[in-house]
Short mmCIF file of C-alpha atoms in Angstrom, two decimals:
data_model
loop_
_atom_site.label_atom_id
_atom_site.label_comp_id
_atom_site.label_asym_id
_atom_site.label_seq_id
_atom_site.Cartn_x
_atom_site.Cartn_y
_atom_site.Cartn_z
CA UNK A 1 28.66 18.30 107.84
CA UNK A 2 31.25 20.76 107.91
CA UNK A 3 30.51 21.85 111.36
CA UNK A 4 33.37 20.52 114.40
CA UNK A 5 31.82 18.25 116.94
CA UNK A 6 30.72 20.09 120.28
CA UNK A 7 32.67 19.64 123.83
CA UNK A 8 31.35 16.91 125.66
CA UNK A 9 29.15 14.88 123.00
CA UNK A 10 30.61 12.14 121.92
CA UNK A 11 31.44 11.38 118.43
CA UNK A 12 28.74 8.20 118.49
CA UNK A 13 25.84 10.46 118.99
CA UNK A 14 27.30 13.15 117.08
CA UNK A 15 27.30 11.41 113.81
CA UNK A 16 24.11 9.54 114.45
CA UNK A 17 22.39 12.69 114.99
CA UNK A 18 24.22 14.14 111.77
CA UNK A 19 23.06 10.98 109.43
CA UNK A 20 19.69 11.26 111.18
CA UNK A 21 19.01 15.10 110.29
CA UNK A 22 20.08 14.80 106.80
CA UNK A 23 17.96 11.56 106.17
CA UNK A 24 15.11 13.60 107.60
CA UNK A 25 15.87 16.50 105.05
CA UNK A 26 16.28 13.94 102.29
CA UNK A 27 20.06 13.97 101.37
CA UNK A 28 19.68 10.44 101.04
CA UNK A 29 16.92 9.90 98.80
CA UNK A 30 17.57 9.28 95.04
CA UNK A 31 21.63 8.34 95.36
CA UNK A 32 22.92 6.09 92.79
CA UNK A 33 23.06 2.56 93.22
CA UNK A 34 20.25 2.96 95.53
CA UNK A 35 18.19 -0.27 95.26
CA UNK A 36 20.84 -2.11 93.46
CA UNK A 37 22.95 -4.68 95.18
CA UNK A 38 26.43 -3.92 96.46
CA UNK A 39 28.98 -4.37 93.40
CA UNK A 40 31.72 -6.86 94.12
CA UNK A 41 29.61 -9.03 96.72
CA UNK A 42 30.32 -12.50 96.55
CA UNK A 43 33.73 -11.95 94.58
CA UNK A 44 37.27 -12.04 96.41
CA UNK A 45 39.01 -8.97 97.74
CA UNK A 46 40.95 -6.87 95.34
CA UNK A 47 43.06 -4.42 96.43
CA UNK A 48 42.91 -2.33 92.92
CA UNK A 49 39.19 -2.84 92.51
CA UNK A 50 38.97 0.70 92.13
CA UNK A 51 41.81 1.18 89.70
CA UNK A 52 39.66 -1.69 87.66
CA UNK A 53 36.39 0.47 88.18
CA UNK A 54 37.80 3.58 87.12
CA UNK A 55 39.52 1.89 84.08
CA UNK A 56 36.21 0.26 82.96
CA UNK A 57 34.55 3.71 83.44
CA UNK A 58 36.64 5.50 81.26
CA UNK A 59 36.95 2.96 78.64
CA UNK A 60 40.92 2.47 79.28
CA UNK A 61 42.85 -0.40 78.79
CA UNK A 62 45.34 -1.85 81.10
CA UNK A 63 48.85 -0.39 79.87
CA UNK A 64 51.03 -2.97 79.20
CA UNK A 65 54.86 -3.60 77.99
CA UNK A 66 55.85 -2.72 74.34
CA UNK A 67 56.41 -6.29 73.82
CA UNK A 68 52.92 -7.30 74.55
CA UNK A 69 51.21 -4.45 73.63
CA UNK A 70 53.11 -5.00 70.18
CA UNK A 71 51.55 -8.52 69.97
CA UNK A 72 48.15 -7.59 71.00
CA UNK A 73 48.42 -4.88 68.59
CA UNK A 74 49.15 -7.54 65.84
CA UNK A 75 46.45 -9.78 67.06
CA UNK A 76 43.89 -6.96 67.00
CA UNK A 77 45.37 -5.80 63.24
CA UNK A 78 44.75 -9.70 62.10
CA UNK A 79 41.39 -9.28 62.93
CA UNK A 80 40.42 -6.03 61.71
CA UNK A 81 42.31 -7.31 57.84
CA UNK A 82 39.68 -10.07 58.06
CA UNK A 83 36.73 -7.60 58.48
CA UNK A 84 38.42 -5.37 55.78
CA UNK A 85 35.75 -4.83 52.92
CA UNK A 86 38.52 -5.52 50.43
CA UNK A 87 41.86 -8.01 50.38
CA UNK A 88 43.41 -4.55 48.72
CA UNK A 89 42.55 -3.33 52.00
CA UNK A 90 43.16 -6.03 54.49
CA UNK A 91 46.62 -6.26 52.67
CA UNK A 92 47.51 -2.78 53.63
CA UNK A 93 46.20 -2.94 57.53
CA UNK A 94 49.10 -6.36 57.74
CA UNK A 95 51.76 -4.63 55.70
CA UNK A 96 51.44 -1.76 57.93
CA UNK A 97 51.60 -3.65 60.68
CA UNK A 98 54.50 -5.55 59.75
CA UNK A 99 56.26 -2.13 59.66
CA UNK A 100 55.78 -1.45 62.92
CA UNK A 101 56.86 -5.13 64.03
CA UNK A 102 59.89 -4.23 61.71
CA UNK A 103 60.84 -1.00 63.78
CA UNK A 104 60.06 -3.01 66.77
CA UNK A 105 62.88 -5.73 65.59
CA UNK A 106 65.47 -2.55 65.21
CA UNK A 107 64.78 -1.25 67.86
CA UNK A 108 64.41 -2.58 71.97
CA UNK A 109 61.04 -2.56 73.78
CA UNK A 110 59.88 -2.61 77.35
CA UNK A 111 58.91 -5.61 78.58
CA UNK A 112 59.63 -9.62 78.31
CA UNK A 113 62.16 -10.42 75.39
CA UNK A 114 58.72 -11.55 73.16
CA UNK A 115 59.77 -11.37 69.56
CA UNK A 116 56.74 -10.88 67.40
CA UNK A 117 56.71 -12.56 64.06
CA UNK A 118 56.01 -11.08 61.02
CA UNK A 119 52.30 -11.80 59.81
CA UNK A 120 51.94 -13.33 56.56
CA UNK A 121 50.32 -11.35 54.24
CA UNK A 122 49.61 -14.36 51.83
CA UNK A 123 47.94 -16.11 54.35
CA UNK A 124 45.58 -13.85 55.92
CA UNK A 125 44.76 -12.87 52.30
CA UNK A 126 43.76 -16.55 51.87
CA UNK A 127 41.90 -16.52 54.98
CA UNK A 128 40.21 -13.28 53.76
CA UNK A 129 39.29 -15.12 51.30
CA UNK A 130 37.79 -17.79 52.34
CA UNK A 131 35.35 -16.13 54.58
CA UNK A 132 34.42 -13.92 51.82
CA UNK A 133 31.54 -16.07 49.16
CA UNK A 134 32.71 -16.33 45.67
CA UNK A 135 29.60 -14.07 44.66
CA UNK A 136 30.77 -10.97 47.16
CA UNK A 137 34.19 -11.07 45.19
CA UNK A 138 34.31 -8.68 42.29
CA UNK A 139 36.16 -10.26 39.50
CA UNK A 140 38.06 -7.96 37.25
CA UNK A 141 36.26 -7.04 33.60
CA UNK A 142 37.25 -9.32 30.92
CA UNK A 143 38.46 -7.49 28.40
CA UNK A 144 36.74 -6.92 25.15
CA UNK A 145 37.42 -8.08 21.74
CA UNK A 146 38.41 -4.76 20.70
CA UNK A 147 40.35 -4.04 23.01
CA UNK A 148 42.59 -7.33 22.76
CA UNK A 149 42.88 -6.12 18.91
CA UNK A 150 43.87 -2.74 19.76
CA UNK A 151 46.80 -4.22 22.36
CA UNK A 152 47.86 -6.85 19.90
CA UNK A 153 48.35 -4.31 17.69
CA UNK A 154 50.04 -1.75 19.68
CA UNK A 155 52.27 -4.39 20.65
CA UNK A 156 53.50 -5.06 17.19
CA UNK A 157 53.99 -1.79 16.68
CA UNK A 158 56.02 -1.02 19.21
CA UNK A 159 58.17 -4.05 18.40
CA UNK A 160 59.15 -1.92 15.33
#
């Protein structure tokens, strides 16, 4: 393919004869997507259709402003406190999200003015909650008898 097209041939025949020699060697045989319909048939143009493939391909997302990628940030943070195996747990993913939503309130970010609320922690505790049945919860130990005794008592004698 590398060769330069002889005097006098024109480039019609040249590059049927090309296409024909290498399908007769077998250069086409076995290329991917062979078989398969043409991606994107049917659907509208794009003009970045192939900054969309190559994105999918790689597993990227679309980068976005601070502001928004703040708030999808906190979206995607509710969500994984809600799948948290623990409200201990799904207490720390929101608190440490509000600290960046904090930083984000001292400080500009790209993008739209969006300013991002502060999640509750309260509430998605309660919602935690809720999709958690009472018999998954863990209550705490009751203490013992003994034990009350003993703190009763230490507690009198430290009044002293």
């Amino acid at each position: 393919m590398t060769e330069r097209k002889p005097l006098g041939v024109s480039f019609e025949s040249w590059i049927d004869r090309q296409i024909r020699e290498a399908t007769e060697r077998g250069e086409f045989d076995d290329l991917p997507g062979a078989g398969k319909p043409i991606p994107g048939q049917g659907k509208p143009h794009d003009d970045m259709w192939w900054i969309k493939q190559k994105m999918r391909a790689e597993n990227l997302s679309f980068p976005l402003p601070g502001t928004l990628a703040l708030r999808k940030e906190a979206e995607e943070a509710r969500a994984e406190a809600l799948g948290a195996r623990t409200e201990a747990e799904a207490r720390r993913i929101v608190e440490e999200m509000n600290d960046k939503i904090r930083d984000s309130h001292r400080k500009p970010l790209s993008g739209p003015p969006v300013v991002q609320p502060l999640i509750d922690v309260d509430e998605v505790a309660a919602e935690w909650r809720a999709l958690r049945p009472v018999a998954e919860r863990k209550p705490a130990p009751a203490p013992t008898p003994e034990k009350r005794r003993k703190r009763s008592f230490l507690r009198w004698f430290g009044r002293r």
